[in-house]
Coordinates of C-alpha atoms in Angstrom, one line a residue:
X1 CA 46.3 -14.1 34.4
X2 CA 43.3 -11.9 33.4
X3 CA 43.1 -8.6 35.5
X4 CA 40.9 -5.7 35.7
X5 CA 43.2 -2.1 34.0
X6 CA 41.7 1.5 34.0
X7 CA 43.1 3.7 31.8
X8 CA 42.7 7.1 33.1
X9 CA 44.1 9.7 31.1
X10 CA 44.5 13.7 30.7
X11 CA 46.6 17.0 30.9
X12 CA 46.7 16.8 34.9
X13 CA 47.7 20.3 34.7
X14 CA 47.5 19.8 37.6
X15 CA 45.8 16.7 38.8
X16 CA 43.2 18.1 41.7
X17 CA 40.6 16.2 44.2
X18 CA 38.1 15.5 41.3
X19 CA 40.6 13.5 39.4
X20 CA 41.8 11.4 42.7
X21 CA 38.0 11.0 44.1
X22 CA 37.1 9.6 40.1
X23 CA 39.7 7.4 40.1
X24 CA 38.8 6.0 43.8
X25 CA 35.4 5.8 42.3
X26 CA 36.6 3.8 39.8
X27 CA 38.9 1.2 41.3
X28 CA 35.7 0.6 43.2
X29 CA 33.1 0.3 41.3
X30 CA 34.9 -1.9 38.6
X31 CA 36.8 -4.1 41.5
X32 CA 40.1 -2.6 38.8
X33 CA 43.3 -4.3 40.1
X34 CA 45.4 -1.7 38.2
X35 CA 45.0 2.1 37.8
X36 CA 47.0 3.6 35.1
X37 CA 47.6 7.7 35.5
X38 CA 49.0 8.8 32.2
X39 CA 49.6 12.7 31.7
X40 CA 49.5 13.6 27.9
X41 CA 52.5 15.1 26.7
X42 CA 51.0 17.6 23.9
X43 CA 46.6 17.4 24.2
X44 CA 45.5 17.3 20.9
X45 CA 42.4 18.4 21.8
X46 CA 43.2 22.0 23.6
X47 CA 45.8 24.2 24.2
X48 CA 47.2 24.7 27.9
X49 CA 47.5 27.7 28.8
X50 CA 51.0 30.2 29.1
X51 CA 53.0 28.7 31.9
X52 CA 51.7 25.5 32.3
X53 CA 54.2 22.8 34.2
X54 CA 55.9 20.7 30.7
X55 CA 54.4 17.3 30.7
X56 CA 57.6 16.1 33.2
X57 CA 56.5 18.4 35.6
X58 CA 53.0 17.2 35.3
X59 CA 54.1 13.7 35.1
X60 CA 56.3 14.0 38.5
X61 CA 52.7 15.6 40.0
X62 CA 50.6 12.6 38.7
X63 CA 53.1 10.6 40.5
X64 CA 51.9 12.3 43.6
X65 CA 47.8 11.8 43.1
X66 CA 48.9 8.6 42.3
X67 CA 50.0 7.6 45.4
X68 CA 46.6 8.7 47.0
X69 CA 44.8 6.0 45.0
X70 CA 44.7 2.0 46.1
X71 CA 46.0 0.9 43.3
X72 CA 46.7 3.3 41.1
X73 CA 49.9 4.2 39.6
X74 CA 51.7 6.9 36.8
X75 CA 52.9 6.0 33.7
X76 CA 54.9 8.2 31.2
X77 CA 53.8 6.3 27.7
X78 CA 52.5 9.4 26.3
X79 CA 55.5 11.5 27.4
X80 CA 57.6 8.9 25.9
X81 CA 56.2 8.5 22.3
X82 CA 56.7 12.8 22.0
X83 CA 54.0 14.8 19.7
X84 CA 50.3 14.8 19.9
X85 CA 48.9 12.3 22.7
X86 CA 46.1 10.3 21.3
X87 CA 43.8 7.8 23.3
X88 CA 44.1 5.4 20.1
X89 CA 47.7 4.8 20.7
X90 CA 48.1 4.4 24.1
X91 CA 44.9 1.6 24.4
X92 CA 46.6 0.0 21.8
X93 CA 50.4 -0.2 24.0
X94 CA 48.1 -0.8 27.1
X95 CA 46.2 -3.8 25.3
X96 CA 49.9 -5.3 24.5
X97 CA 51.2 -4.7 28.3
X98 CA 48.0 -6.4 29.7
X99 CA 46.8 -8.8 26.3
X100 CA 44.5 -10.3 28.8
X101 CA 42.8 -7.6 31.1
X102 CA 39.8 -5.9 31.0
X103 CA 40.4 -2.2 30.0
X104 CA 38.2 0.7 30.9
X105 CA 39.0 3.9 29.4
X106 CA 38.0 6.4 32.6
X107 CA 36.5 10.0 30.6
X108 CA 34.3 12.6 32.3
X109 CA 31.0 14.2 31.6
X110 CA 33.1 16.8 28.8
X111 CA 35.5 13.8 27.1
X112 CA 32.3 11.7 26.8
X113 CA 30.3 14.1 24.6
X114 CA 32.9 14.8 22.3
X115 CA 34.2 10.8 21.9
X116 CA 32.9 10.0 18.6
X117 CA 34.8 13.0 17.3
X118 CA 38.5 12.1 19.0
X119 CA 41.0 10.3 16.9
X120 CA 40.0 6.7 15.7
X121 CA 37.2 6.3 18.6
X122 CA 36.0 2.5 16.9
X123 CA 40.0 1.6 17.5
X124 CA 39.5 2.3 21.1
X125 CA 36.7 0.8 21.7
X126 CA 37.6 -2.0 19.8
X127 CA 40.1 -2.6 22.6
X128 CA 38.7 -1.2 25.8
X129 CA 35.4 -0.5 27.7
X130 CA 34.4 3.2 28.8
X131 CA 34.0 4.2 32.1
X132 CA 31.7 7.2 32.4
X133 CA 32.1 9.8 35.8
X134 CA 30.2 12.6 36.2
X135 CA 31.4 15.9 37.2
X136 CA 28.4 17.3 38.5
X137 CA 25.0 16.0 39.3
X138 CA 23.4 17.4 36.4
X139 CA 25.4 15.0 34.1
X140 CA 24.4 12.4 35.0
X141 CA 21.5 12.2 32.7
X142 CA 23.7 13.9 29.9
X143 CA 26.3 10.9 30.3
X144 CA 23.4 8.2 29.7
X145 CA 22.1 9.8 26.9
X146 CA 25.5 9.6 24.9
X147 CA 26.7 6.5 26.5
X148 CA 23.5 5.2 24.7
X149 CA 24.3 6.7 21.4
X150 CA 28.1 5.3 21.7
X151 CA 26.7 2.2 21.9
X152 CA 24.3 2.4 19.2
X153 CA 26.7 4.8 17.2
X154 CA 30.1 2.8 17.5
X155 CA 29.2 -0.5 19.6
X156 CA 30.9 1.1 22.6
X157 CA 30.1 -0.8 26.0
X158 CA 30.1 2.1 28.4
X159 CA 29.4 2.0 32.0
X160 CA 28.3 5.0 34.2
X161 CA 30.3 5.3 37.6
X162 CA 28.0 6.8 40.0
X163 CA 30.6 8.7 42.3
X164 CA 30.8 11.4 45.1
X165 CA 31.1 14.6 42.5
X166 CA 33.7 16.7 43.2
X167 CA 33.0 20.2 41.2
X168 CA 35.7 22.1 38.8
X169 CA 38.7 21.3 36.2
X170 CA 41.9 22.1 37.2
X171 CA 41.8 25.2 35.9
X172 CA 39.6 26.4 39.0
X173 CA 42.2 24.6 41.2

């Protein structure tokens, strides 16, 4: 049976009311069926900082923003696989876990810009759509102009999720 899968991924270090409010955005606005949490275990594309929760820790805390979302739910594939967590994989073990759902990768405003330079971007969106959210008002504008050039650039289909933005990273949290 063909369902509708987001893929929402990141550090969650720790996950805060902008990553639940994006993710209620987005099992609305895409009608999603499934919302997959998955915590890196080792970001390849920062560092976190001295004292951070280990990736268990922040796994057990997705658990629990989880659990606010309808549904949503946490999965520990990138914990699992050890090393460097990279988007490429885990669409790829998603795609063979759901072979016929619709995948959105959910990225904000920050993970959008840099896409094209992330680990084998044309492998993930060979396999999933993007689901663009802002984190602020002004990116709005910023997330259709690179959506466009993803598209144009690497064939991506990209939609932009027009939510209730909630300012900050979890650092400010």
């Amino acid at each position: 049976m063909k369902g509708r899968t987001g893929i929402f991924g990141g550090t969650f270090n720790p996950p805060h009311a902008g990553h639940i409010e994006a993710a209620r955005s987005c099992v609305e606005a895409l009608s999603l069926g499934r919302l997959l949490m998955i915590p890196t275990n080792i970001p390849p594309h920062k560092t976190l900082p001295q004292g951070s929760p280990d990736s268990a820790q922040r796994f057990e805390m997705t658990k629990i923003a989880a659990s606010l979302v309808p549904m949503a739910e946490a999965l520990d594939i990138e914990i699992k696989r050890l090393g460097p967590s990279y988007t490429a994989d885990t669409v790829k073990e998603i795609r063979k876990l759901y072979p016929k759902d619709t995948l959105w990768l959910i990225v904000g405003t920050d993970m959008l810009e840099t896409f094209d330079s992330w680990y084998k971007p044309q492998d993930i969106v060979s396999v999933c759509r993007i689901a663009a959210v802002a984190r602020s008002v002004d990116d709005r504008q910023r997330i259709i102009k690179k959506a466009r050039q993803l598209e144009k650039d690497l064939g991506a289909r990209v939609d932009i999720i027009y939510n209730h933005v909630t300012e900050g990273s979890s650092t400010d949290f």
